[in-house]
Tab-separated table of C-alpha atoms in Angstrom:
chain	number	residue	atom	x	y	z
A	148	UNK	CA	-10.097	-14.981	18.734
A	149	UNK	CA	-11.159	-15.160	15.098
A	150	UNK	CA	-12.098	-11.459	15.197
A	151	UNK	CA	-8.607	-10.554	16.428
A	152	UNK	CA	-6.969	-12.650	13.694
A	153	UNK	CA	-9.158	-11.055	11.019
A	154	UNK	CA	-8.345	-7.601	12.380
A	155	UNK	CA	-4.606	-8.285	12.419
A	156	UNK	CA	-4.650	-9.695	8.885
A	157	UNK	CA	-6.619	-6.700	7.594
A	158	UNK	CA	-4.179	-4.426	9.376
A	159	UNK	CA	-1.168	-6.116	7.802
A	160	UNK	CA	-2.691	-5.887	4.315
A	161	UNK	CA	-3.342	-2.187	4.905
A	162	UNK	CA	0.238	-1.782	6.098
A	163	UNK	CA	1.651	-3.359	2.923
A	164	UNK	CA	-0.405	-0.995	0.793
A	165	UNK	CA	-0.079	2.142	2.916
A	166	UNK	CA	3.670	1.755	3.465
A	167	UNK	CA	4.282	2.251	-0.257
A	168	UNK	CA	2.012	5.286	-0.325
A	169	UNK	CA	3.609	6.954	2.700
A	170	UNK	CA	7.101	6.063	1.463
A	171	UNK	CA	6.446	7.862	-1.820
A	172	UNK	CA	4.927	10.837	-0.035
A	173	UNK	CA	7.569	10.983	2.692
A	174	UNK	CA	10.528	10.741	0.316
A	175	UNK	CA	9.233	12.469	-2.800
A	176	UNK	CA	6.345	14.628	-1.584
A	177	UNK	CA	4.044	13.013	-4.160
A	178	UNK	CA	0.469	12.050	-3.216
A	179	UNK	CA	0.010	9.148	-5.591
A	180	UNK	CA	-3.716	8.796	-6.348
A	181	UNK	CA	-2.898	5.858	-8.633
A	182	UNK	CA	-1.625	3.728	-5.729
A	183	UNK	CA	-4.960	1.895	-5.493
A	184	UNK	CA	-4.901	1.188	-9.235
A	185	UNK	CA	-1.407	-0.297	-8.854
A	186	UNK	CA	-2.778	-2.488	-6.045
A	187	UNK	CA	-5.551	-3.644	-8.393
A	188	UNK	CA	-3.030	-4.360	-11.149
A	189	UNK	CA	-0.978	-6.466	-8.730
A	190	UNK	CA	-4.031	-8.548	-7.826
A	191	UNK	CA	-4.909	-9.202	-11.489
A	192	UNK	CA	-1.317	-10.068	-12.410
A	193	UNK	CA	-0.985	-12.460	-9.474
A	194	UNK	CA	-4.285	-14.117	-10.364
A	195	UNK	CA	-3.262	-14.506	-14.004
A	196	UNK	CA	0.194	-15.937	-13.306
A	197	UNK	CA	-1.113	-18.299	-10.602
A	198	UNK	CA	-3.901	-19.441	-12.943
A	199	UNK	CA	-1.467	-20.143	-15.807
A	200	UNK	CA	1.358	-21.736	-13.821
A	201	UNK	CA	-0.325	-23.020	-10.663
A	202	UNK	CA	2.318	-21.221	-8.574
A	203	UNK	CA	1.085	-18.659	-6.055
A	204	UNK	CA	4.633	-17.623	-5.143
A	205	UNK	CA	5.513	-16.953	-8.799
A	206	UNK	CA	2.363	-14.842	-9.124
A	207	UNK	CA	3.359	-12.758	-6.104
A	208	UNK	CA	6.901	-12.234	-7.404
A	209	UNK	CA	5.827	-11.332	-10.954
A	210	UNK	CA	3.105	-8.961	-9.707
A	211	UNK	CA	5.533	-7.174	-7.382
A	212	UNK	CA	8.253	-6.816	-10.010
A	213	UNK	CA	5.967	-5.784	-12.901
A	214	UNK	CA	4.078	-3.204	-10.833
A	215	UNK	CA	7.378	-1.901	-9.478
A	216	UNK	CA	8.687	-1.487	-13.043
A	217	UNK	CA	5.444	0.264	-13.999
A	218	UNK	CA	6.024	2.647	-11.089
A	219	UNK	CA	9.572	3.325	-12.279
A	220	UNK	CA	8.268	4.160	-15.760
A	221	UNK	CA	5.597	6.459	-14.284
A	222	UNK	CA	8.136	8.393	-12.250
A	223	UNK	CA	10.830	8.542	-14.913
A	224	UNK	CA	8.748	9.604	-17.888
A	225	UNK	CA	5.752	11.440	-16.379
A	226	UNK	CA	6.240	12.616	-12.787
A	227	UNK	CA	9.861	13.759	-12.886
A	228	UNK	CA	9.218	16.752	-15.170
A	229	UNK	CA	6.509	17.956	-12.757
A	230	UNK	CA	8.508	18.058	-9.488
A	231	UNK	CA	9.065	21.803	-9.770
A	232	UNK	CA	5.450	22.549	-10.582
A	233	UNK	CA	2.500	22.928	-8.152
A	234	UNK	CA	1.153	19.698	-6.587
A	235	UNK	CA	-2.036	20.144	-8.611
A	236	UNK	CA	-0.199	18.832	-11.696
A	237	UNK	CA	0.869	15.676	-9.844
A	238	UNK	CA	-2.654	15.048	-8.599
A	239	UNK	CA	-4.138	15.369	-12.075
A	240	UNK	CA	-1.415	13.170	-13.562
A	241	UNK	CA	-1.796	10.368	-10.995
A	242	UNK	CA	-5.572	10.521	-11.424
A	243	UNK	CA	-4.974	10.058	-15.156
A	244	UNK	CA	-2.911	6.962	-14.363
A	245	UNK	CA	-5.974	5.496	-12.629
A	246	UNK	CA	-7.960	5.799	-15.857
A	247	UNK	CA	-5.135	4.352	-17.959
A	248	UNK	CA	-4.559	1.371	-15.650
A	249	UNK	CA	-8.292	0.687	-15.345
A	250	UNK	CA	-8.708	0.633	-19.115
A	251	UNK	CA	-5.650	-1.608	-19.461
A	252	UNK	CA	-7.112	-4.085	-16.956
A	253	UNK	CA	-10.438	-4.028	-18.850
A	254	UNK	CA	-8.598	-4.757	-22.081
A	255	UNK	CA	-6.648	-7.741	-20.735
A	256	UNK	CA	-9.035	-9.294	-18.188
A	257	UNK	CA	-12.497	-7.928	-19.008
A	258	UNK	CA	-15.173	-6.613	-16.667
A	259	UNK	CA	-16.074	-9.763	-14.743
A	260	UNK	CA	-15.016	-10.743	-11.233
A	261	UNK	CA	-12.012	-13.008	-10.797
A	262	UNK	CA	-11.343	-15.365	-7.928
A	263	UNK	CA	-7.752	-16.266	-7.206
A	264	UNK	CA	-7.307	-19.833	-5.953
A	265	UNK	CA	-6.103	-20.315	-2.402
A	266	UNK	CA	-2.560	-21.758	-2.488
A	267	UNK	CA	-2.692	-25.428	-1.477
A	268	UNK	CA	0.049	-25.062	1.131
A	269	UNK	CA	-1.847	-22.240	2.874
A	270	UNK	CA	-5.383	-23.579	2.593
A	271	UNK	CA	-7.286	-25.156	5.446
A	272	UNK	CA	-7.641	-24.005	9.022
A	273	UNK	CA	-6.293	-24.599	12.513
A	274	UNK	CA	-7.939	-24.523	15.922
A	275	UNK	CA	-6.684	-21.788	18.250
A	276	UNK	CA	-8.190	-20.916	21.634
A	277	UNK	CA	-11.492	-22.509	20.694
A	278	UNK	CA	-11.757	-20.776	17.313
A	279	UNK	CA	-11.179	-22.069	13.790
A	280	UNK	CA	-8.581	-19.856	12.092
A	281	UNK	CA	-7.832	-19.964	8.341
A	282	UNK	CA	-4.155	-20.691	7.751
A	283	UNK	CA	-3.963	-18.015	5.059
A	284	UNK	CA	-4.937	-15.323	7.597
A	285	UNK	CA	-2.023	-16.404	9.794
A	286	UNK	CA	0.259	-16.307	6.754
A	287	UNK	CA	-0.834	-12.719	5.977
A	288	UNK	CA	-0.050	-11.651	9.553
A	289	UNK	CA	3.369	-13.302	9.529
A	290	UNK	CA	4.194	-12.013	6.038
A	291	UNK	CA	3.172	-8.463	6.952
A	292	UNK	CA	5.241	-8.532	10.141
A	293	UNK	CA	8.276	-9.813	8.219
A	294	UNK	CA	7.763	-7.113	5.579
A	295	UNK	CA	7.596	-4.431	8.281
A	296	UNK	CA	10.865	-5.619	9.847
A	297	UNK	CA	12.518	-5.810	6.419
A	298	UNK	CA	11.326	-2.307	5.520
A	299	UNK	CA	12.678	-0.853	8.755
A	300	UNK	CA	16.017	-2.597	8.206
A	301	UNK	CA	16.209	-1.399	4.592
A	302	UNK	CA	15.487	2.220	5.523
A	303	UNK	CA	17.498	2.508	8.711
A	304	UNK	CA	20.301	-0.051	8.521
A	305	UNK	CA	21.335	-0.113	4.859
A	306	UNK	CA	23.350	2.219	2.651
A	307	UNK	CA	20.376	2.534	0.333
A	308	UNK	CA	18.196	3.668	3.238
A	309	UNK	CA	20.795	6.253	4.229
A	310	UNK	CA	20.891	7.606	0.663
A	311	UNK	CA	17.099	7.688	0.512
A	312	UNK	CA	16.866	9.664	3.760
A	313	UNK	CA	19.537	12.051	2.584
A	314	UNK	CA	17.859	12.575	-0.799
A	315	UNK	CA	14.497	13.214	0.852
A	316	UNK	CA	15.842	15.838	3.254
A	317	UNK	CA	18.143	17.707	0.822
A	318	UNK	CA	18.201	16.401	-2.751
A	319	UNK	CA	20.270	19.346	-4.017
A	320	UNK	CA	23.053	18.649	-1.520
A	321	UNK	CA	23.004	14.954	-2.463
A	322	UNK	CA	23.304	15.921	-6.139
A	323	UNK	CA	26.167	18.301	-5.309
A	324	UNK	CA	28.030	15.480	-3.571
A	325	UNK	CA	27.851	13.492	-6.796
A	326	UNK	CA	25.182	11.054	-5.687
A	327	UNK	CA	22.381	10.187	-8.139
A	328	UNK	CA	19.438	11.893	-6.406
A	329	UNK	CA	17.145	11.471	-9.419
A	330	UNK	CA	17.945	7.742	-9.603
A	331	UNK	CA	17.237	7.388	-5.875
A	332	UNK	CA	13.873	9.115	-6.343
A	333	UNK	CA	12.994	6.764	-9.198
A	334	UNK	CA	14.005	3.742	-7.123
A	335	UNK	CA	11.873	4.923	-4.193
A	336	UNK	CA	8.804	5.398	-6.403
A	337	UNK	CA	9.336	1.988	-8.002
A	338	UNK	CA	9.782	0.381	-4.576
A	339	UNK	CA	6.586	2.012	-3.281
A	340	UNK	CA	4.675	0.901	-6.377
A	341	UNK	CA	6.069	-2.607	-5.947
A	342	UNK	CA	4.679	-2.679	-2.403
A	343	UNK	CA	1.244	-1.837	-3.843
A	344	UNK	CA	1.574	-4.738	-6.296
A	345	UNK	CA	2.709	-7.014	-3.462
A	346	UNK	CA	-0.295	-6.014	-1.344
A	347	UNK	CA	-2.641	-6.759	-4.266
A	348	UNK	CA	-1.060	-10.163	-4.833
A	349	UNK	CA	-1.291	-11.126	-1.148
A	350	UNK	CA	-4.904	-9.883	-0.944
A	351	UNK	CA	-6.006	-11.694	-4.123
A	352	UNK	CA	-6.950	-15.060	-2.499
A	353	UNK	CA	-8.980	-13.262	0.208
A	354	UNK	CA	-11.154	-10.855	-1.789
A	355	UNK	CA	-12.931	-10.806	-5.171
A	356	UNK	CA	-10.696	-9.284	-7.832
A	357	UNK	CA	-12.542	-6.539	-9.678
A	358	UNK	CA	-12.032	-3.101	-11.172
A	359	UNK	CA	-13.224	-1.176	-8.106
A	360	UNK	CA	-11.055	-2.988	-5.556
A	361	UNK	CA	-8.372	-0.322	-5.651
A	362	UNK	CA	-10.823	2.541	-5.171
A	363	UNK	CA	-12.468	0.846	-2.194
A	364	UNK	CA	-9.182	0.049	-0.476
A	365	UNK	CA	-7.322	3.271	-1.172
A	366	UNK	CA	-9.739	5.205	1.056
A	367	UNK	CA	-8.742	3.100	4.073
A	368	UNK	CA	-5.148	3.405	2.928
A	369	UNK	CA	-5.248	7.224	2.980
A	370	UNK	CA	-6.928	7.112	6.412
A	371	UNK	CA	-4.074	4.939	7.688
A	372	UNK	CA	-1.455	7.315	6.275
A	373	UNK	CA	-3.173	10.337	7.850
A	374	UNK	CA	-3.650	8.651	11.235
A	375	UNK	CA	-0.067	7.427	11.269
A	376	UNK	CA	1.349	10.793	10.255
A	377	UNK	CA	2.271	11.636	6.678
A	378	UNK	CA	5.550	9.964	5.800
A	379	UNK	CA	5.851	8.122	9.127
A	380	UNK	CA	6.465	4.393	8.554
A	381	UNK	CA	6.202	3.461	12.235
A	382	UNK	CA	2.938	5.354	12.461
A	383	UNK	CA	1.618	3.500	9.422
A	384	UNK	CA	2.160	0.147	11.141
A	385	UNK	CA	0.284	1.249	14.254
A	386	UNK	CA	-2.500	2.986	12.318
A	387	UNK	CA	-2.966	0.035	9.959
A	388	UNK	CA	-3.389	-2.363	12.876
A	389	UNK	CA	-5.764	0.089	14.569
A	390	UNK	CA	-7.976	0.432	11.481
A	391	UNK	CA	-7.849	-3.317	10.878
A	392	UNK	CA	-9.046	-4.044	14.398
A	393	UNK	CA	-11.753	-1.352	14.250
A	394	UNK	CA	-13.104	-2.825	11.033
A	395	UNK	CA	-12.963	-6.431	12.251
A	396	UNK	CA	-14.693	-5.634	15.550
A	397	UNK	CA	-17.168	-3.328	13.821
A	398	UNK	CA	-18.164	-5.927	11.218
A	399	UNK	CA	-18.648	-8.464	14.018
A	400	UNK	CA	-20.712	-6.429	16.453
A	401	UNK	CA	-22.169	-3.401	14.591
A	402	UNK	CA	-21.628	-3.686	10.826
A	403	UNK	CA	-23.808	-0.672	10.001
A	404	UNK	CA	-21.472	1.609	11.973
A	405	UNK	CA	-18.103	0.503	10.632
A	406	UNK	CA	-17.635	3.358	8.154
A	407	UNK	CA	-19.071	5.868	10.615
A	408	UNK	CA	-16.567	4.808	13.292
A	409	UNK	CA	-13.668	4.878	10.848
A	410	UNK	CA	-14.408	8.350	9.501
A	411	UNK	CA	-15.237	9.663	12.992
A	412	UNK	CA	-11.763	8.548	14.064
A	413	UNK	CA	-10.256	10.324	11.064
A	414	UNK	CA	-12.135	13.571	11.723
A	415	UNK	CA	-11.307	13.533	15.443
A	416	UNK	CA	-7.620	13.016	14.579
A	417	UNK	CA	-7.564	15.867	12.074
A	418	UNK	CA	-9.185	18.188	14.623
A	419	UNK	CA	-6.953	17.280	17.564
A	420	UNK	CA	-3.684	15.978	16.075
A	421	UNK	CA	-3.461	17.018	12.405
A	422	UNK	CA	0.144	15.740	12.311
A	423	UNK	CA	-1.168	12.203	12.980
A	424	UNK	CA	-1.676	10.050	16.074
A	425	UNK	CA	1.739	8.412	15.868
A	426	UNK	CA	3.877	11.092	14.275
A	427	UNK	CA	7.253	11.853	15.736
A	428	UNK	CA	8.699	15.328	15.524
A	429	UNK	CA	12.293	14.232	14.885
A	430	UNK	CA	12.377	10.898	13.044
A	431	UNK	CA	10.134	10.310	10.054
A	432	UNK	CA	10.465	8.140	6.929
């Protein structure tokens, strides 16, 4: 039972991170290499705020908002002028953001590891089906599920979601109709960046906070996005849970083969279903 809970919690953390990445790609066509660095920044900000104030919730909120605002600034002042240029320019620019954010984190928090305290309300464990389950793992699963439902509702049931879908499919027509397509694009990038900051803040009490945490996680994140189908939010949920379970079971029974199994799954998917395991031909985010 504990392996299943660990797998589900890992899957939900991957979903929080990968949903922002696939949202930005699906709506804007931008492959944001700096998404992992934004995740790292969210973890450091959450740790710092929680350490200063003693409030985990305040740390999560501040990390999400600040990273979201950083994403808005990135899109508005750096990415927007490059939309009409080859994707190579975007890749180089977002890679440059990784270096800038890493140096900024070094400047403010140094090179050493940080350990975010477990929030008192979510510490401890419960017994379930003969296994001892950390409460925080259950919180991550519930929080991720609530975030997934909220994201679906925002994209498919709200006016903002309708505008976002319209701007992603035909931005020129949206602009012609008098709607602010450029503002919608900026909002989408900021929202996706905010999800990266949120994922970092939620992950902070579970993992050591260090400069390489974004690089290590973003690889799994890209695998999830590819398996789920580029730009497919529903596919990201399924792929994130799949990768989470593969990693949890692999670490339990054959830890030396975890990466091999993960990349074998990725290669097999690219060879047989390059559009992704869960992609849908009609409806995509």
